[in-house]
Short mmCIF file of C-alpha atoms in Angstrom, two decimals:
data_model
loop_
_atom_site.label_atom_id
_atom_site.label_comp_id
_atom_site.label_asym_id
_atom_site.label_seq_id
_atom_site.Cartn_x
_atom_site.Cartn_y
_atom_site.Cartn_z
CA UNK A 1 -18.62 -2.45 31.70
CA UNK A 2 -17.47 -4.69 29.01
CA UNK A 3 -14.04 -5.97 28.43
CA UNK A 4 -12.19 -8.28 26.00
CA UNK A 5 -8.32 -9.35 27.01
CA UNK A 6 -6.44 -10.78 24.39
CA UNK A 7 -3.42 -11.44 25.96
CA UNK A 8 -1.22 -12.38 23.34
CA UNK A 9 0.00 -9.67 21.57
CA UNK A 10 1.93 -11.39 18.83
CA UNK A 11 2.42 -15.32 17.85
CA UNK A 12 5.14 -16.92 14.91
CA UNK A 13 4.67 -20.31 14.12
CA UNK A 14 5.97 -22.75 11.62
CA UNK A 15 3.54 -23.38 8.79
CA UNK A 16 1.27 -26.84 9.59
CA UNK A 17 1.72 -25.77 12.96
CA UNK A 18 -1.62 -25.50 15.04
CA UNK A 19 -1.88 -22.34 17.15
CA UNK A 20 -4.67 -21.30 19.70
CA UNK A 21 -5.52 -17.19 20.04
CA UNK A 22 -6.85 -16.97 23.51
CA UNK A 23 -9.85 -14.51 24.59
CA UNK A 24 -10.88 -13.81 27.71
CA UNK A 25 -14.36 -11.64 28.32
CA UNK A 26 -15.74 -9.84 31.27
CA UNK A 27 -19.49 -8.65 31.42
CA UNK A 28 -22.45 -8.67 33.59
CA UNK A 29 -24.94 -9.14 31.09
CA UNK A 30 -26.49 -13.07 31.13
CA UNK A 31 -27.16 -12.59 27.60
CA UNK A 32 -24.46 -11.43 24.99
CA UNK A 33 -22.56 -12.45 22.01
CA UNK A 34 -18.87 -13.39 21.19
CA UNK A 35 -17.24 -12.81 18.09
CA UNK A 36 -14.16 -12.88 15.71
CA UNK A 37 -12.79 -10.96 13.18
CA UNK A 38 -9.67 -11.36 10.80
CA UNK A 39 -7.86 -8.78 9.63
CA UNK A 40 -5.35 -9.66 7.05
CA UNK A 41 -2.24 -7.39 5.88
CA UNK A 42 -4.70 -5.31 3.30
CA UNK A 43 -6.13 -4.12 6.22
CA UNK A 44 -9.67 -4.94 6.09
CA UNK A 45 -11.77 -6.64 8.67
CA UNK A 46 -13.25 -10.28 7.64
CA UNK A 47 -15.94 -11.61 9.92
CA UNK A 48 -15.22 -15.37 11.31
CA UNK A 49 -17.72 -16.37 14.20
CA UNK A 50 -20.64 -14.99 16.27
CA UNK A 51 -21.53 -16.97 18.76
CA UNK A 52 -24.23 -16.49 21.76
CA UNK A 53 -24.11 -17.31 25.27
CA UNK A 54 -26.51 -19.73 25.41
CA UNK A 55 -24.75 -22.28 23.34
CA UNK A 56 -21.63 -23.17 24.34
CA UNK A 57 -21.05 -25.97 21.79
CA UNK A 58 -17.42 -25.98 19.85
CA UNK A 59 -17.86 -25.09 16.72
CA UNK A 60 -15.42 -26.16 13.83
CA UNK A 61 -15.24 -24.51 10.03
CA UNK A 62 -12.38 -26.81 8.50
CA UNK A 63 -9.12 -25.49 10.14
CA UNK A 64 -10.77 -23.18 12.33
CA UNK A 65 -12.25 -24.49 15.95
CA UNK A 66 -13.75 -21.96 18.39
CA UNK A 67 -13.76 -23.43 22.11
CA UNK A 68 -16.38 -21.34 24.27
CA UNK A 69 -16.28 -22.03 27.86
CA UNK A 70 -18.78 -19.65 30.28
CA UNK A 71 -16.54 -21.22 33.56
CA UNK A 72 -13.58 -19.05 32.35
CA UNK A 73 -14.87 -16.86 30.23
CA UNK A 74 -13.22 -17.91 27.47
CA UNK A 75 -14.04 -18.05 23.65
CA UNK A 76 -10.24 -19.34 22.40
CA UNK A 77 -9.56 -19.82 18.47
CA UNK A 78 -7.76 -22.40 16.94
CA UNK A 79 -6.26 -22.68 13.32
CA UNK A 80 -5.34 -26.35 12.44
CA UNK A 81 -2.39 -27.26 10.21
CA UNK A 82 -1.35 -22.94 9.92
CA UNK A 83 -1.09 -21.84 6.51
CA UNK A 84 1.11 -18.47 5.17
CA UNK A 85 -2.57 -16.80 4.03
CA UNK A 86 -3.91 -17.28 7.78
CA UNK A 87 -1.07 -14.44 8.85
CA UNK A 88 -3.08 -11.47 10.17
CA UNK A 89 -4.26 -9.96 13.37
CA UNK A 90 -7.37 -11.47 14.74
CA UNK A 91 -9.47 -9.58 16.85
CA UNK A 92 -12.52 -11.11 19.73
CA UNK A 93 -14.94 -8.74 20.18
CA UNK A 94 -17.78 -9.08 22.67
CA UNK A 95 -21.76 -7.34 22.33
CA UNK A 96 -24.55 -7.36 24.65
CA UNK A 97 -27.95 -8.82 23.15
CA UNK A 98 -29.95 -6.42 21.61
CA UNK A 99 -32.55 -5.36 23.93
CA UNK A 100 -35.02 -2.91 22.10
CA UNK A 101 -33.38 0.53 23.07
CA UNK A 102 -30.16 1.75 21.59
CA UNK A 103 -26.88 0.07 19.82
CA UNK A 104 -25.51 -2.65 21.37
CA UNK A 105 -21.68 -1.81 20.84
CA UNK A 106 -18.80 -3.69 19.90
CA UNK A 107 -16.29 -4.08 22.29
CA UNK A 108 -12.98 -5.37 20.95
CA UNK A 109 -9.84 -7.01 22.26
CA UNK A 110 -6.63 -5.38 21.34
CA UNK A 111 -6.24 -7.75 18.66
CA UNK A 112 -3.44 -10.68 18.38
CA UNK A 113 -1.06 -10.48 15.38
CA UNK A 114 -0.55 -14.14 13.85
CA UNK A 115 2.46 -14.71 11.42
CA UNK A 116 2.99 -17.53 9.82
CA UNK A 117 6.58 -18.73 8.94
CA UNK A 118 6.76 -21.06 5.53
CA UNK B 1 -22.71 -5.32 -4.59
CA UNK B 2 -20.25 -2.54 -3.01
CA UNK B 3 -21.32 -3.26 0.76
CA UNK B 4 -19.70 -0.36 2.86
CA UNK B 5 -17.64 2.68 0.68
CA UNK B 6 -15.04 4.76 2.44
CA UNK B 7 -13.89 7.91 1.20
CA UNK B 8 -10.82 9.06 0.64
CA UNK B 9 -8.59 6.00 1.83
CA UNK B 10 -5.75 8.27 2.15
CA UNK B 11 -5.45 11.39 3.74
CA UNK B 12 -2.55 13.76 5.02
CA UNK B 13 -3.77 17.03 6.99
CA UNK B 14 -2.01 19.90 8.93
CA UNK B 15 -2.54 20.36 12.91
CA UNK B 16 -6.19 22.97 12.52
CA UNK B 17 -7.50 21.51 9.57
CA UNK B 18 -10.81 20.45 9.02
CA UNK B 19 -11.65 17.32 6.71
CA UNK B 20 -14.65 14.88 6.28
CA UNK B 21 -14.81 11.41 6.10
CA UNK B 22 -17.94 9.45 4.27
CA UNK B 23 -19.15 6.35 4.33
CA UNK B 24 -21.56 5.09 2.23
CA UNK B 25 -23.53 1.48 2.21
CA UNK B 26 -25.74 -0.04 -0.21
CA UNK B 27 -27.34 -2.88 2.16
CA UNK B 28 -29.90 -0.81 3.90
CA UNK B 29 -28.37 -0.97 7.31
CA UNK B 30 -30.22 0.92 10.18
CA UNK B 31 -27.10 0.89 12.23
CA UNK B 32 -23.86 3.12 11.15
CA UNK B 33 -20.25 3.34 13.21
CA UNK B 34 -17.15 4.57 12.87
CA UNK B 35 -14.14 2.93 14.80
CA UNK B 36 -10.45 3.88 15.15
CA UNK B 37 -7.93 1.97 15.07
CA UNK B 38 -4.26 2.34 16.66
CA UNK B 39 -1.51 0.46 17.07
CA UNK B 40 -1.72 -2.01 20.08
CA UNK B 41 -5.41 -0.35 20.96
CA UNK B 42 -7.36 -2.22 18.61
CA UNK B 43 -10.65 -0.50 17.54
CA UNK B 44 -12.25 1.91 19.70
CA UNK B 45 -16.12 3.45 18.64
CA UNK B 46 -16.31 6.74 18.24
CA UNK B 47 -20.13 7.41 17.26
CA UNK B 48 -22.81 5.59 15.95
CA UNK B 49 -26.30 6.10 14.23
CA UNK B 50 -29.18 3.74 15.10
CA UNK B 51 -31.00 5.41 12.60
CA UNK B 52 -31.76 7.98 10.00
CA UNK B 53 -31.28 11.40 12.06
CA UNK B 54 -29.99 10.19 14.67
CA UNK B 55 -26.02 10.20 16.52
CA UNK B 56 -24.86 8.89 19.88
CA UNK B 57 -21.59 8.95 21.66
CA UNK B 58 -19.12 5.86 21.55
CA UNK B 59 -16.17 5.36 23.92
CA UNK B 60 -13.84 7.79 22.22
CA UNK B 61 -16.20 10.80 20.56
CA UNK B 62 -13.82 13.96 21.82
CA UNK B 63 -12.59 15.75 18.69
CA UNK B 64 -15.02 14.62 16.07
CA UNK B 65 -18.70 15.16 15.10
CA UNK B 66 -20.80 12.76 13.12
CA UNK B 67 -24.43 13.26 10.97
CA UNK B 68 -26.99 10.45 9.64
CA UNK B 69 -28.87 12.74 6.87
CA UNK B 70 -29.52 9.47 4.94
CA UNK B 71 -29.83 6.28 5.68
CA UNK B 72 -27.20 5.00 3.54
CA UNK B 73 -24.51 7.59 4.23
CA UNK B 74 -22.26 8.36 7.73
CA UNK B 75 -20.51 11.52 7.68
CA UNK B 76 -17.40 11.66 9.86
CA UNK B 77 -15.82 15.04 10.72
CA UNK B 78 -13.19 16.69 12.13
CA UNK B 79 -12.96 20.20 13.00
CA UNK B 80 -9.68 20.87 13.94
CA UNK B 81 -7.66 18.09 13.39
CA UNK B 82 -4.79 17.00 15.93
CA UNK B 83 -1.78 14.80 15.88
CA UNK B 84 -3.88 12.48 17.93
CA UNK B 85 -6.25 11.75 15.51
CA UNK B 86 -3.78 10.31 13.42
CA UNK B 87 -5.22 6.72 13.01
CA UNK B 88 -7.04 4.39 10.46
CA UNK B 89 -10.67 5.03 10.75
CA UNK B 90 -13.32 2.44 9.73
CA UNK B 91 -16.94 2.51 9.27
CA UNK B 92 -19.26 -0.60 9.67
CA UNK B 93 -22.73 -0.73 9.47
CA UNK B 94 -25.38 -3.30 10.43
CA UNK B 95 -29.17 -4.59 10.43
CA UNK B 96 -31.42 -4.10 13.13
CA UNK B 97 -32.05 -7.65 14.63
CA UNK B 98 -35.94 -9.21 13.92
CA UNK B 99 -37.26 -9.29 16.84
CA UNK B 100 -35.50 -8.69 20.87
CA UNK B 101 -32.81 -10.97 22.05
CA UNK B 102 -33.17 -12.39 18.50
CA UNK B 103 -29.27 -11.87 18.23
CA UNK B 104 -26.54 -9.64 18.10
CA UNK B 105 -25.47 -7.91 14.73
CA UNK B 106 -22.86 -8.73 12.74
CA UNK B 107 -21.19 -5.47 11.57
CA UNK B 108 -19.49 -5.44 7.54
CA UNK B 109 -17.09 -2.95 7.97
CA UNK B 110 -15.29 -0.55 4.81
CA UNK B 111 -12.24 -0.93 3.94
CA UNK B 112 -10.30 1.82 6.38
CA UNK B 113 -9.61 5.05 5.87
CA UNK B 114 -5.90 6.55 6.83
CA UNK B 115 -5.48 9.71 8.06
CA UNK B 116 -2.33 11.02 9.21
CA UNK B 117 -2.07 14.94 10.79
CA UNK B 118 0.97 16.41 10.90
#
């Protein structure tokens, strides 16, 4: 069975602060995907990364790093330098490769609330 | 280009009544879901479509019925509707990856739809 921990259920920081939102993954498959979504106050869901388990390289998309690390099963999110519009819940999801029979579902973390204090 | 149409956004029923929820998208997606969301839960799958037709089970799937007629269109229903089902319900669809292990899909999700049952 798949499972996504997000153990931080909210986070306040000063604005220009940097903040990590921490995901932890459990899964037996060799072969899945990691993802993140935003969801901002409006309410709908804004796709950020995919990223698969063969490729464990950091990725960064100006303020936003994503550090994936198969030893701890870990695919962490950082925003650089925090601004008021990154204030939102963020959610890491996790999704087995697709394997020619069925969906592949989504399994998401409970989600981490972000506010960001001018 | 609309992308994935929920309908209504709002919604207040009494405990027993029936209601549908439809979700429409314009990008040709083979795969359909609806998700729940609650407070502190994040989102949990209800059912899903793979295709035209066809239905399957997600984690949560107790209380509500689904049909795939067309391609473009996911029909969410509730028969007798319960204070438990009081939640924001979103839909999401996706493409069917290329070829197998060629990736995991990225879902584009509608905007929510909030339904409250008194």
């Amino acid at each position: 069975a798949q499972k996504v921990t997000q153990a931080q259920t909210e986070i306040s920081v000063v604005e220009k602060e940097d903040v990590t939102l921490d995901c932890v993954y459990e899964t037996r498959d060799t072969t899945y995907y990691l993802f993140w979504y935003k969801q901002p106050p409006s309410g709908e869901l804004v796709f950020l990364i995919r990223r698969n388990s063969f490729d464990e390289q950091n990725e960064i998309s100006g303020r936003y790093s994503w550090n994936f690390q198969k030893s701890t099963s870990s695919f962490n999110f950082t925003i650089t330098a925090s601004q008021v519009v990154d204030s939102a819940v963020y959610f890491c999801a996790l999704s087995e490769a697709y394997s020619g029979a069925g969906s592949y579902q989504l399994t998401f973390g409970k989600g981490t609330k972000l506010s960001v204090i001018p | 280009n609309a992308g994935v149409t929920q309908t209504p956004k709002f919604r207040v029923l009494k405990t027993g009544q029936s209601m549908t929820l439809l979700c429409a998208q314009d990008m040709n997606h083979e795969y359909m879901y609806w998700y729940r969301q609650d407070p502190g839960m994040g989102l949990r799958l209800i059912h899903y479509s793979v295709g035209e037709g066809t239905t399957a089970k997600g984690e949560v799937p107790d209380g509500y019925n689904v049909s795939r007629l067309k391609k473009q269109n996911f029909l969410l229903g509730l028969e007798s509707a319960a204070p438990s089902q009081t939640s924001v319900y979103f839909c999401a669809s996706s493409r069917i990856p290329t070829g197998v292990y060629s990736g995991a899909n990225v879902l584009t999700f509608g905007a929510g739809s909030r339904l409250t049952v008194l």
